[in-house]
Structures are given as structure tokens and as C-alpha cells.
Amino acid sequence: MTLTLTTTPAADGFWMPGEFEAHAGCWMLWPERPDNWREAGRPAQHAFAAVAAAIAAFEPVTVGVSSSEFQVARALLDPRIRVVEISHDDCWMRDVGPTFVVDRRGAVRGVDWHFNAWGGLQGGLYFPWDQDDLVARKVLEIESRDRYRAPIVNEGGAIHVDGEGTALVTEECLLNVNRNPLLSRERVEATLRDYLGVTTVIWLGKGVFNDETDGHIDNLACFVRPGEVCLTWTDNKRDPQYRISLDAWERLKDALDARGRRLKVTKLTMPGPLTLAAKEASGIIAREGTKPRAGGERLAASYVNFYIANGGVVMPLLDPHTDRAAASRLKRLFPDRRVVGVPAREVLLGGGNIHCITQQVPAAGVKRLASP
Ligand code: KQY
């Protein structure tokens, strides 16, 4: 039985572990909506299947699919992957799935944030989003994990943690009026402390240029391990990303984490700049209520949007000019993991990347010695 708890993770001794800690598995959803994915999602489905197969080499993967797509998904997905039927509005499991939390005894529970399609009726990406808002609850039912319904609008892609008491977020997203207009920075921070079990929140300013999520942290910067962050970067001073990344670099360099450490920050040069081709845009069927896409638009492409699996890192391949350099930087950052690149332009065309379409489930029963 799955309970809905009325306490908070922090009050119960739970916290969100780092993505680099041991996983029981990974959840994804299946792309299909023709107003976001070109050619009714078929090219994206192949890309999602390749991402799922790459992760399945490291840990169990479950993909949630609609009833009408079950057979296609089953046929395209690696046989090691579990396919379950889950209704959804789009397929960003990082954002609509639960954020898992753990305690010292090795128990696992889930946080179910309110979801409003990245901004609700004030700049959100589609309407309605009611099925997306139910996904976290359904995943927790299948995983048999108790649930905390958090009292704020938030997405998994808007938070990163080091598992030792520090969260990394952006002001552009978490303080956006289209998320929690009545909450001050202090209230948002207090809610993150309660629901992520952190004691320190490091605020960066803006996210990646033209990121339609309003600046998700998971496209800009992430923890590689406690005390170490990797940041999307460009040396091109004329690129609008330059000032954003420079500001993030300065804030990270000034910050102290929950353990009082200065952070080591590694720059990961972004691909491109990449834009949506007219031919790609023409394969998307415009629909009232969904944000339209036009050829020539700048894509929010970033190599930071990778997934850390048990023993591996699954990274997006986005630009033949820069993929190799990004992969070797990631290999240096993760010497004990196998770095696997997956062609991910089709995922990028939908507005996110590999981290955005995945959600890790921490390993249960792992006795954790320290809490943050
Ligand atoms: O950054 C993410 N976590 C999700 C990207 C969602 C894009 C929606 N079109």
C-alpha cells in the first residue's frame, strides 16, 4: 500500500540523495504528441529508445507509455526494458515524476510536486497538464513508495542536490511568477529544505539562453560529486549565453556548500549554437494551447543535460564539432564510470535532453551512515 504522508521528508529524517549515488533503476516516458514532436514523435521515439537502451546497460529501466502507443513502444524498446501503461500529456519524467528521498535506514519515499507545464496559463508550454500531474503518484504506486505531496509548483529539472545538504537552483525558474507567485525567496527556500532535506540552497541567476522551462538548473549546471559542479559554458562573448554562464561561475565560486566547502567548478563548452531547422519545424503540427515552434529558433542545447547511471554517464551527442571534446571532459570528470554518447538532437527539438527525460530511483536498503 502507498500512503500519502502529511509530514515532510526533513521532519521524518529523509533527504534527496545525489544522482551519482546507487540507483535501483530509472523511469522514462514515451514521446508522442504531434504538437511538440515532429512527425508524430517517431524520430524522437527512436532517440528515446536509444537513451533507454544505453541506460539499461547500467540499471533497470521502466518506460511509461499511453495505451495507444504500447505496441510501438514495446517493439522499439530493448527487451530488457519494462514497459507499463501510464497516461501522460508529454514525456518529461524528470519534471513530472517523483523526486525520491531516502533515510538513514535505507527507506525510500517520493516527493510529488505540483506540475503546471512550466508556467501554467502564464507562458506554460501546453494545456491541459492534468495527466502529467498524476504521473508521480502513479510511479509511486508502482514502486510501492509512500508519497509526500509538496505544497509548491516545481519540477525535478529545476533542482540538483549533492546529497550532503546542498541544493542548486536558478532564480529564473524557482522565483518565476508563473510558478509560485505568492511565495518569497525565503518561503521557496524553506520548502526546498523541508522537501529535499537540504540545509543550504545555492541560487544561480538565469538558466540556458532560450530554455523554455524558464531556466532549469539541469540544463545549466549539476553536481558531479559533493563539492564539484560542472557548468555549461561558451567563450564567445557575443553569445547571450556568455553573460549567463559567467554570472553562474561567479556565484558558484563565491558559494559555500552545506559542509562549508568551496566548490570546484568545471566548464563544459556548449555545442553550436544550434537552431531549429525549417524542415524540422514543418513536421510539428501546431495546436491551440501549445507553444508553437518556428524554424530558426535557438535551441537550448547543453552537454550538462546528461544522466548519471550506476557505473555510467549517458550524454547527449548534439554537434559533431564539439561532441568529442565534451565526451573527453566528462570522462575526466567521471573516471570510474563509462561515458556513453547517444544522438539526442531529436530530444533537444522537444525542448530538453537526456536528464530531462529520465528520473532515477535510489537503491533501497542501502544503510546510509550520514544524513545531511
Ligand atoms: O529541462 C527539463 N527538465 C525538461 C524540459 C522540458 C521541455 C518541454 N518541452
mmCIF file of C-alpha atoms and ligand atoms in Angstrom:
data_model
loop_
_atom_site.group_PDB
_atom_site.id
_atom_site.type_symbol
_atom_site.label_atom_id
_atom_site.label_comp_id
_atom_site.label_asym_id
_atom_site.label_seq_id
_atom_site.Cartn_x
_atom_site.Cartn_y
_atom_site.Cartn_z
ATOM 1 C CA MET A 1 0.000 0.000 0.000
ATOM 2 C CA THR A 2 1.203 3.534 -0.796
ATOM 3 C CA LEU A 3 0.434 6.179 1.818
ATOM 4 C CA THR A 4 0.176 9.907 1.292
ATOM 5 C CA LEU A 5 2.027 11.439 4.210
ATOM 6 C CA THR A 6 1.157 14.747 5.805
ATOM 7 C CA THR A 7 4.574 15.314 7.368
ATOM 8 C CA THR A 8 7.673 16.467 5.431
ATOM 9 C CA PRO A 9 10.748 14.482 4.378
ATOM 10 C CA ALA A 10 13.056 16.611 6.524
ATOM 11 C CA ALA A 11 10.864 16.176 9.604
ATOM 12 C CA ASP A 12 10.892 12.404 9.013
ATOM 13 C CA GLY A 13 14.679 12.225 8.519
ATOM 14 C CA PHE A 14 14.573 11.872 4.690
ATOM 15 C CA TRP A 15 16.642 13.709 2.055
ATOM 16 C CA MET A 16 17.244 13.565 -1.689
ATOM 17 C CA PRO A 17 20.473 11.672 -2.468
ATOM 18 C CA GLY A 18 22.882 12.777 -5.211
ATOM 19 C CA GLU A 19 22.264 11.340 -8.671
ATOM 20 C CA PHE A 20 25.787 9.877 -8.510
ATOM 21 C CA GLU A 21 24.732 7.586 -5.608
ATOM 22 C CA ALA A 22 23.496 3.999 -6.163
ATOM 23 C CA HIS A 23 20.252 3.551 -8.132
ATOM 24 C CA ALA A 24 17.598 0.837 -8.118
ATOM 25 C CA GLY A 25 16.596 1.931 -11.603
ATOM 26 C CA CYS A 26 15.421 4.661 -13.914
ATOM 27 C CA TRP A 27 11.997 5.803 -15.154
ATOM 28 C CA MET A 28 11.162 7.394 -18.509
ATOM 29 C CA LEU A 29 8.030 8.267 -20.539
ATOM 30 C CA TRP A 30 7.322 7.837 -24.254
ATOM 31 C CA PRO A 31 7.044 10.822 -26.661
ATOM 32 C CA GLU A 32 4.049 11.023 -28.952
ATOM 33 C CA ARG A 33 2.294 14.393 -29.020
ATOM 34 C CA PRO A 34 2.412 15.769 -32.578
ATOM 35 C CA ASP A 35 2.279 19.412 -31.468
ATOM 36 C CA ASN A 36 5.649 19.057 -29.715
ATOM 37 C CA TRP A 37 7.403 16.245 -31.576
ATOM 38 C CA ARG A 38 7.866 16.281 -35.321
ATOM 39 C CA GLU A 39 6.338 13.518 -37.407
ATOM 40 C CA ALA A 40 4.086 12.479 -34.525
ATOM 41 C CA GLY A 41 7.111 11.715 -32.412
ATOM 42 C CA ARG A 42 8.567 8.889 -34.482
ATOM 43 C CA PRO A 43 12.159 10.267 -34.761
ATOM 44 C CA ALA A 44 12.045 11.177 -31.058
ATOM 45 C CA GLN A 45 10.813 7.686 -30.182
ATOM 46 C CA HIS A 46 13.919 6.201 -31.770
ATOM 47 C CA ALA A 47 16.097 8.621 -29.798
ATOM 48 C CA PHE A 48 14.274 7.838 -26.519
ATOM 49 C CA ALA A 49 14.647 4.111 -27.238
ATOM 50 C CA ALA A 50 18.411 4.595 -27.742
ATOM 51 C CA VAL A 51 18.675 6.519 -24.454
ATOM 52 C CA ALA A 52 16.675 3.837 -22.633
ATOM 53 C CA ALA A 53 18.862 1.068 -24.081
ATOM 54 C CA ALA A 54 22.051 2.924 -23.108
ATOM 55 C CA ILE A 55 20.817 3.305 -19.507
ATOM 56 C CA ALA A 56 19.582 -0.300 -19.398
ATOM 57 C CA ALA A 57 23.189 -1.419 -19.813
ATOM 58 C CA PHE A 58 23.770 0.010 -16.311
ATOM 59 C CA GLU A 59 20.485 -0.312 -14.398
ATOM 60 C CA PRO A 60 16.833 -1.426 -14.835
ATOM 61 C CA VAL A 61 14.701 0.966 -16.911
ATOM 62 C CA THR A 62 10.903 1.338 -16.927
ATOM 63 C CA VAL A 63 9.119 3.347 -19.627
ATOM 64 C CA GLY A 64 5.561 4.632 -19.147
ATOM 65 C CA VAL A 65 3.516 4.699 -22.365
ATOM 66 C CA SER A 66 -0.058 5.562 -23.329
ATOM 67 C CA SER A 67 -2.356 2.681 -24.286
ATOM 68 C CA SER A 68 -2.321 3.641 -27.975
ATOM 69 C CA GLU A 69 1.491 3.616 -28.122
ATOM 70 C CA PHE A 70 2.062 0.425 -26.136
ATOM 71 C CA GLN A 71 2.746 -1.826 -29.095
ATOM 72 C CA VAL A 72 5.014 0.630 -30.919
ATOM 73 C CA ALA A 73 6.979 1.307 -27.756
ATOM 74 C CA ARG A 74 7.303 -2.375 -26.923
ATOM 75 C CA ALA A 75 8.583 -3.047 -30.435
ATOM 76 C CA LEU A 76 11.135 -0.207 -30.384
ATOM 77 C CA LEU A 77 12.383 -0.629 -26.827
ATOM 78 C CA ASP A 78 15.134 -3.035 -25.847
ATOM 79 C CA PRO A 79 13.640 -6.267 -24.400
ATOM 80 C CA ARG A 80 15.411 -5.595 -21.062
ATOM 81 C CA ILE A 81 13.194 -2.545 -20.580
ATOM 82 C CA ARG A 82 9.927 -2.825 -18.657
ATOM 83 C CA VAL A 83 7.020 -1.066 -20.419
ATOM 84 C CA VAL A 84 3.974 -0.030 -18.355
ATOM 85 C CA GLU A 85 0.868 1.881 -19.319
ATOM 86 C CA ILE A 86 0.720 5.394 -17.837
ATOM 87 C CA SER A 87 -1.337 8.281 -19.236
ATOM 88 C CA HIS A 88 0.652 11.471 -19.679
ATOM 89 C CA ASP A 89 0.456 14.795 -21.513
ATOM 90 C CA ASP A 90 4.105 14.809 -22.642
ATOM 91 C CA CYS A 91 7.126 12.787 -21.691
ATOM 92 C CA TRP A 92 9.469 14.667 -19.326
ATOM 93 C CA MET A 93 9.827 12.181 -16.475
ATOM 94 C CA ARG A 94 12.398 14.356 -14.694
ATOM 95 C CA ASP A 95 9.728 17.011 -14.253
ATOM 96 C CA VAL A 96 6.518 15.039 -13.794
ATOM 97 C CA GLY A 97 7.969 12.033 -11.980
ATOM 98 C CA PRO A 98 8.601 11.861 -8.232
ATOM 99 C CA THR A 99 11.753 13.185 -6.595
ATOM 100 C CA PHE A 100 12.903 10.268 -4.448
ATOM 101 C CA VAL A 101 14.180 10.759 -0.910
ATOM 102 C CA VAL A 102 15.942 8.318 1.436
ATOM 103 C CA ASP A 103 16.661 7.935 5.143
ATOM 104 C CA ARG A 104 19.497 6.504 7.252
ATOM 105 C CA ARG A 105 17.868 3.077 7.478
ATOM 106 C CA GLY A 106 17.669 2.713 3.707
ATOM 107 C CA ALA A 107 13.966 3.517 3.246
ATOM 108 C CA VAL A 108 12.850 5.305 0.041
ATOM 109 C CA ARG A 109 9.869 7.666 -0.377
ATOM 110 C CA GLY A 110 8.783 10.080 -3.113
ATOM 111 C CA VAL A 111 8.021 13.792 -3.342
ATOM 112 C CA ASP A 112 5.185 14.682 -5.719
ATOM 113 C CA TRP A 113 5.462 18.366 -6.743
ATOM 114 C CA HIS A 114 2.589 20.323 -8.261
ATOM 115 C CA PHE A 115 3.173 20.494 -12.020
ATOM 116 C CA ASN A 116 1.839 23.297 -14.287
ATOM 117 C CA ALA A 117 3.561 22.588 -17.623
ATOM 118 C CA TRP A 118 6.388 25.041 -16.921
ATOM 119 C CA GLY A 119 4.304 28.127 -16.237
ATOM 120 C CA GLY A 120 0.586 27.327 -16.331
ATOM 121 C CA LEU A 121 -1.508 29.875 -18.180
ATOM 122 C CA GLN A 122 1.325 32.434 -17.930
ATOM 123 C CA GLY A 123 3.731 31.103 -20.509
ATOM 124 C CA GLY A 124 3.320 27.387 -19.842
ATOM 125 C CA LEU A 125 4.002 25.116 -22.792
ATOM 126 C CA TYR A 126 0.656 23.350 -23.166
ATOM 127 C CA PHE A 127 -2.822 22.988 -21.718
ATOM 128 C CA PRO A 128 -4.118 20.793 -20.131
ATOM 129 C CA TRP A 129 -1.448 19.122 -17.985
ATOM 130 C CA ASP A 130 -3.647 17.162 -15.570
ATOM 131 C CA GLN A 131 -2.354 13.744 -16.685
ATOM 132 C CA ASP A 132 1.249 14.855 -16.247
ATOM 133 C CA ASP A 133 0.423 15.991 -12.724
ATOM 134 C CA LEU A 134 -0.702 12.442 -11.875
ATOM 135 C CA VAL A 135 2.430 10.694 -13.151
ATOM 136 C CA ALA A 136 4.493 10.983 -9.947
ATOM 137 C CA ARG A 137 1.666 9.469 -7.931
ATOM 138 C CA LYS A 138 1.293 6.561 -10.363
ATOM 139 C CA VAL A 139 5.036 5.869 -10.378
ATOM 140 C CA LEU A 140 4.996 5.797 -6.568
ATOM 141 C CA GLU A 141 2.067 3.345 -6.627
ATOM 142 C CA ILE A 142 4.010 1.032 -8.947
ATOM 143 C CA GLU A 143 7.172 1.418 -6.884
ATOM 144 C CA SER A 144 5.169 0.928 -3.639
ATOM 145 C CA ARG A 145 6.716 4.024 -2.106
ATOM 146 C CA ASP A 146 4.969 6.426 0.246
ATOM 147 C CA ARG A 147 4.309 9.889 -1.091
ATOM 148 C CA TYR A 148 4.696 13.469 0.097
ATOM 149 C CA ARG A 149 2.552 15.932 -1.870
ATOM 150 C CA ALA A 150 4.713 19.069 -1.799
ATOM 151 C CA PRO A 151 2.812 22.351 -1.490
ATOM 152 C CA ILE A 152 4.570 24.200 -4.351
ATOM 153 C CA VAL A 153 4.820 24.114 -8.142
ATOM 154 C CA ASN A 154 8.209 22.654 -9.003
ATOM 155 C CA GLU A 155 9.888 20.278 -11.438
ATOM 156 C CA GLY A 156 12.676 17.748 -10.973
ATOM 157 C CA GLY A 157 14.730 19.546 -13.640
ATOM 158 C CA ALA A 158 14.654 22.693 -11.519
ATOM 159 C CA ILE A 159 16.685 21.142 -8.677
ATOM 160 C CA HIS A 160 20.036 19.439 -8.264
ATOM 161 C CA VAL A 161 21.450 18.255 -4.936
ATOM 162 C CA ASP A 162 24.792 16.984 -3.679
ATOM 163 C CA GLY A 163 23.184 14.509 -1.241
ATOM 164 C CA GLU A 164 25.097 16.197 1.588
ATOM 165 C CA GLY A 165 22.704 19.029 2.292
ATOM 166 C CA THR A 166 23.157 21.382 -0.683
ATOM 167 C CA ALA A 167 20.659 22.222 -3.434
ATOM 168 C CA LEU A 168 21.418 24.112 -6.648
ATOM 169 C CA VAL A 169 18.596 26.088 -8.306
ATOM 170 C CA THR A 170 18.013 29.112 -10.541
ATOM 171 C CA GLU A 171 16.118 32.293 -9.692
ATOM 172 C CA GLU A 172 14.743 32.436 -13.237
ATOM 173 C CA CYS A 173 12.773 29.251 -12.618
ATOM 174 C CA LEU A 174 12.006 28.957 -8.932
ATOM 175 C CA LEU A 175 11.223 32.637 -8.384
ATOM 176 C CA ASN A 176 9.267 32.976 -11.625
ATOM 177 C CA VAL A 177 5.782 34.452 -11.125
ATOM 178 C CA ASN A 178 4.422 31.634 -13.268
ATOM 179 C CA ARG A 179 5.373 29.025 -10.655
ATOM 180 C CA ASN A 180 4.588 30.239 -7.111
ATOM 181 C CA PRO A 181 3.631 33.915 -7.409
ATOM 182 C CA LEU A 182 2.746 34.346 -3.748
ATOM 183 C CA LEU A 183 5.916 32.839 -2.312
ATOM 184 C CA SER A 184 9.016 34.825 -1.371
ATOM 185 C CA ARG A 185 12.540 33.507 -1.944
ATOM 186 C CA GLU A 186 12.650 32.642 1.771
ATOM 187 C CA ARG A 187 9.427 30.585 1.560
ATOM 188 C CA VAL A 188 10.630 28.739 -1.556
ATOM 189 C CA GLU A 189 13.934 28.033 0.145
ATOM 190 C CA ALA A 190 12.197 26.804 3.312
ATOM 191 C CA THR A 191 10.047 24.449 1.216
ATOM 192 C CA LEU A 192 13.141 23.079 -0.517
ATOM 193 C CA ARG A 193 14.710 22.496 2.880
ATOM 194 C CA ASP A 194 11.598 20.642 4.054
ATOM 195 C CA TYR A 195 11.091 18.509 0.956
ATOM 196 C CA LEU A 196 14.680 17.858 -0.199
ATOM 197 C CA GLY A 197 16.184 17.598 3.270
ATOM 198 C CA VAL A 198 18.822 20.216 2.441
ATOM 199 C CA THR A 199 20.217 22.963 4.650
ATOM 200 C CA THR A 200 21.867 25.175 2.001
ATOM 201 C CA VAL A 201 20.383 26.455 -1.267
ATOM 202 C CA ILE A 202 22.777 27.935 -3.841
ATOM 203 C CA TRP A 203 20.934 30.322 -6.140
ATOM 204 C CA LEU A 204 22.181 30.852 -9.683
ATOM 205 C CA GLY A 205 20.556 33.574 -11.812
ATOM 206 C CA LYS A 206 19.355 32.581 -15.271
ATOM 207 C CA GLY A 207 19.384 29.202 -16.969
ATOM 208 C CA VAL A 208 20.479 28.384 -20.519
ATOM 209 C CA PHE A 209 19.547 31.023 -23.096
ATOM 210 C CA ASN A 210 16.088 30.442 -24.612
ATOM 211 C CA ASP A 211 15.354 27.461 -22.382
ATOM 212 C CA GLU A 212 11.568 27.114 -22.478
ATOM 213 C CA THR A 213 11.489 25.721 -18.922
ATOM 214 C CA ASP A 214 12.396 29.189 -17.597
ATOM 215 C CA GLY A 215 15.951 28.273 -16.839
ATOM 216 C CA HIS A 216 16.039 24.760 -15.413
ATOM 217 C CA ILE A 217 19.226 24.090 -13.477
ATOM 218 C CA ASP A 218 19.579 20.656 -15.109
ATOM 219 C CA ASN A 219 20.469 22.264 -18.422
ATOM 220 C CA LEU A 220 22.908 24.739 -16.864
ATOM 221 C CA ALA A 221 24.864 23.074 -14.059
ATOM 222 C CA CYS A 222 24.950 19.916 -11.963
ATOM 223 C CA PHE A 223 26.851 18.221 -9.152
ATOM 224 C CA VAL A 224 29.361 15.688 -10.391
ATOM 225 C CA ARG A 225 30.026 14.651 -6.785
ATOM 226 C CA PRO A 226 29.841 16.548 -3.475
ATOM 227 C CA GLY A 227 31.957 19.686 -3.742
ATOM 228 C CA GLU A 228 32.165 19.565 -7.543
ATOM 229 C CA VAL A 229 29.918 21.183 -10.138
ATOM 230 C CA CYS A 230 30.002 21.201 -13.913
ATOM 231 C CA LEU A 231 28.692 24.284 -15.723
ATOM 232 C CA THR A 232 27.652 24.847 -19.328
ATOM 233 C CA TRP A 233 29.994 27.358 -20.928
ATOM 234 C CA THR A 234 30.869 29.404 -24.004
ATOM 235 C CA ASP A 235 33.948 31.546 -24.607
ATOM 236 C CA ASN A 236 32.061 33.559 -27.227
ATOM 237 C CA LYS A 237 31.464 36.930 -25.589
ATOM 238 C CA ARG A 238 28.897 37.872 -28.244
ATOM 239 C CA ASP A 239 26.715 34.886 -27.398
ATOM 240 C CA PRO A 240 23.887 35.666 -24.930
ATOM 241 C CA GLN A 241 24.915 32.543 -23.014
ATOM 242 C CA TYR A 242 28.273 34.097 -22.135
ATOM 243 C CA ARG A 243 26.937 36.556 -19.520
ATOM 244 C CA ILE A 244 24.603 33.919 -18.077
ATOM 245 C CA SER A 245 27.373 31.352 -17.621
ATOM 246 C CA LEU A 246 29.814 33.973 -16.329
ATOM 247 C CA ASP A 247 27.289 35.082 -13.691
ATOM 248 C CA ALA A 248 26.730 31.437 -12.690
ATOM 249 C CA TRP A 249 30.505 30.877 -12.498
ATOM 250 C CA GLU A 250 30.941 33.875 -10.208
ATOM 251 C CA ARG A 251 28.096 32.826 -7.926
ATOM 252 C CA LEU A 252 29.415 29.255 -7.745
ATOM 253 C CA LYS A 253 32.912 30.496 -6.970
ATOM 254 C CA ASP A 254 31.533 32.654 -4.127
ATOM 255 C CA ALA A 255 29.328 29.905 -2.692
ATOM 256 C CA LEU A 256 29.938 27.575 0.226
ATOM 257 C CA ASP A 257 28.100 24.260 0.272
ATOM 258 C CA ALA A 258 26.303 22.758 3.283
ATOM 259 C CA ARG A 259 29.574 21.331 4.585
ATOM 260 C CA GLY A 260 31.301 24.724 4.308
ATOM 261 C CA ARG A 261 33.345 23.712 1.222
ATOM 262 C CA ARG A 262 34.261 25.955 -1.713
ATOM 263 C CA LEU A 263 33.077 24.333 -4.938
ATOM 264 C CA LYS A 264 35.340 23.073 -7.705
ATOM 265 C CA VAL A 265 33.685 24.199 -10.956
ATOM 266 C CA THR A 266 34.433 22.642 -14.365
ATOM 267 C CA LYS A 267 33.330 24.367 -17.566
ATOM 268 C CA LEU A 268 31.650 22.202 -20.208
ATOM 269 C CA THR A 269 31.609 24.056 -23.506
ATOM 270 C CA MET A 270 28.170 24.026 -25.095
ATOM 271 C CA PRO A 271 27.524 22.790 -28.629
ATOM 272 C CA GLY A 272 26.564 25.024 -31.528
ATOM 273 C CA PRO A 273 24.866 27.461 -31.140
ATOM 274 C CA LEU A 274 22.187 25.208 -32.617
ATOM 275 C CA THR A 275 18.880 26.260 -34.181
ATOM 276 C CA LEU A 276 15.670 24.510 -35.226
ATOM 277 C CA ALA A 277 15.689 23.854 -38.988
ATOM 278 C CA ALA A 278 12.648 24.942 -41.026
ATOM 279 C CA LYS A 279 12.210 21.360 -42.209
ATOM 280 C CA GLU A 280 12.174 20.113 -38.617
ATOM 281 C CA ALA A 281 9.644 22.783 -37.604
ATOM 282 C CA SER A 282 7.376 21.858 -40.513
ATOM 283 C CA GLY A 283 6.920 18.359 -39.088
ATOM 284 C CA ILE A 284 5.301 19.715 -35.909
ATOM 285 C CA ILE A 285 1.510 20.106 -36.026
ATOM 286 C CA ALA A 286 0.561 23.404 -34.373
ATOM 287 C CA ARG A 287 -2.285 23.230 -31.878
ATOM 288 C CA GLU A 288 -4.100 25.905 -29.889
ATOM 289 C CA GLY A 289 -2.901 25.866 -26.312
ATOM 290 C CA THR A 290 0.581 24.580 -27.192
ATOM 291 C CA LYS A 291 3.591 26.851 -27.605
ATOM 292 C CA PRO A 292 4.401 26.978 -31.332
ATOM 293 C CA ARG A 293 7.877 26.288 -32.721
ATOM 294 C CA ALA A 294 9.394 28.130 -35.698
ATOM 295 C CA GLY A 295 12.368 27.388 -37.918
ATOM 296 C CA GLY A 296 15.461 29.398 -36.956
ATOM 297 C CA GLU A 297 14.698 29.403 -33.208
ATOM 298 C CA ARG A 298 17.745 28.978 -30.976
ATOM 299 C CA LEU A 299 17.743 25.582 -29.250
ATOM 300 C CA ALA A 300 18.747 25.373 -25.569
ATOM 301 C CA ALA A 301 21.492 22.857 -26.287
ATOM 302 C CA SER A 302 23.778 21.840 -23.407
ATOM 303 C CA TYR A 303 26.016 18.854 -22.656
ATOM 304 C CA VAL A 304 25.282 19.286 -18.936
ATOM 305 C CA ASN A 305 21.930 17.594 -19.566
ATOM 306 C CA PHE A 306 23.390 14.083 -19.060
ATOM 307 C CA TYR A 307 22.197 11.209 -16.861
ATOM 308 C CA ILE A 308 24.420 9.574 -14.242
ATOM 309 C CA ALA A 309 23.677 5.825 -14.040
ATOM 310 C CA ASN A 310 25.208 3.054 -11.914
ATOM 311 C CA GLY A 311 28.726 2.881 -13.337
ATOM 312 C CA GLY A 312 27.904 5.069 -16.333
ATOM 313 C CA VAL A 313 27.135 8.502 -17.722
ATOM 314 C CA VAL A 314 24.745 8.770 -20.674
ATOM 315 C CA MET A 315 25.412 12.032 -22.512
ATOM 316 C CA PRO A 316 23.715 13.737 -25.453
ATOM 317 C CA LEU A 317 25.519 13.867 -28.802
ATOM 318 C CA LEU A 318 24.446 17.143 -30.391
ATOM 319 C CA ASP A 319 27.130 18.537 -32.665
ATOM 320 C CA PRO A 320 29.914 16.617 -34.446
ATOM 321 C CA HIS A 321 32.203 19.635 -33.980
ATOM 322 C CA THR A 322 32.027 19.539 -30.180
ATOM 323 C CA ASP A 323 30.788 16.078 -29.119
ATOM 324 C CA ARG A 324 34.259 14.586 -28.812
ATOM 325 C CA ALA A 325 35.624 17.359 -26.609
ATOM 326 C CA ALA A 326 32.553 17.187 -24.360
ATOM 327 C CA ALA A 327 32.855 13.403 -24.044
ATOM 328 C CA SER A 328 36.511 13.590 -23.073
ATOM 329 C CA ARG A 329 35.793 16.271 -20.486
ATOM 330 C CA LEU A 330 33.062 14.067 -18.997
ATOM 331 C CA LYS A 331 35.420 11.068 -18.996
ATOM 332 C CA ARG A 332 37.882 13.117 -16.945
ATOM 333 C CA LEU A 333 35.107 14.210 -14.589
ATOM 334 C CA PHE A 334 33.858 10.648 -14.115
ATOM 335 C CA PRO A 335 36.986 8.437 -14.254
ATOM 336 C CA ASP A 336 35.187 5.475 -12.653
ATOM 337 C CA ARG A 337 32.192 5.447 -14.998
ATOM 338 C CA ARG A 338 31.742 4.533 -18.644
ATOM 339 C CA VAL A 339 30.674 7.592 -20.655
ATOM 340 C CA VAL A 340 28.229 6.654 -23.434
ATOM 341 C CA GLY A 341 27.049 9.164 -26.036
ATOM 342 C CA VAL A 342 23.598 8.889 -27.608
ATOM 343 C CA PRO A 343 22.477 11.027 -30.610
ATOM 344 C CA ALA A 344 19.991 13.379 -28.951
ATOM 345 C CA ARG A 345 19.090 16.168 -31.376
ATOM 346 C CA GLU A 346 15.560 14.770 -31.622
ATOM 347 C CA VAL A 347 15.197 15.033 -27.836
ATOM 348 C CA LEU A 348 16.540 18.595 -27.949
ATOM 349 C CA LEU A 349 13.918 19.544 -30.576
ATOM 350 C CA GLY A 350 11.254 18.803 -27.949
ATOM 351 C CA GLY A 351 12.808 21.319 -25.561
ATOM 352 C CA GLY A 352 15.045 19.311 -23.252
ATOM 353 C CA ASN A 353 17.540 16.495 -23.169
ATOM 354 C CA ILE A 354 18.613 13.206 -21.586
ATOM 355 C CA HIS A 355 18.479 14.380 -17.985
ATOM 356 C CA CYS A 356 15.007 15.852 -18.554
ATOM 357 C CA ILE A 357 13.547 12.572 -19.832
ATOM 358 C CA THR A 358 14.890 10.381 -17.009
ATOM 359 C CA GLN A 359 14.307 10.020 -13.270
ATOM 360 C CA GLN A 360 16.466 7.839 -11.044
ATOM 361 C CA VAL A 361 15.139 5.695 -8.217
ATOM 362 C CA PRO A 362 17.711 5.464 -5.417
ATOM 363 C CA ALA A 363 18.730 1.994 -4.279
ATOM 364 C CA ALA A 364 16.659 0.866 -1.294
ATOM 365 C CA GLY A 365 18.070 -0.866 1.733
ATOM 366 C CA VAL A 366 21.391 0.946 1.462
ATOM 367 C CA LYS A 367 22.402 1.822 5.006
ATOM 368 C CA ARG A 368 23.457 5.448 4.874
ATOM 369 C CA LEU A 369 25.859 6.499 7.563
ATOM 370 C CA ALA A 370 25.362 10.226 7.432
ATOM 371 C CA SER A 371 22.383 12.447 6.914
ATOM 372 C CA PRO A 372 22.948 15.976 5.579
HETATM 373 O O1 KQY B 1 14.598 20.599 -18.523
HETATM 374 C C1 KQY B 1 13.804 19.702 -18.340
HETATM 375 N N1 KQY B 1 13.895 19.036 -17.214
HETATM 376 C C2 KQY B 1 12.604 19.434 -19.173
HETATM 377 C C3 KQY B 1 12.457 20.098 -20.464
HETATM 378 C C4 KQY B 1 11.010 20.164 -20.836
HETATM 379 C C5 KQY B 1 10.748 20.777 -22.149
HETATM 380 C C6 KQY B 1 9.309 20.754 -22.503
HETATM 381 N N2 KQY B 1 9.042 20.977 -23.873
#
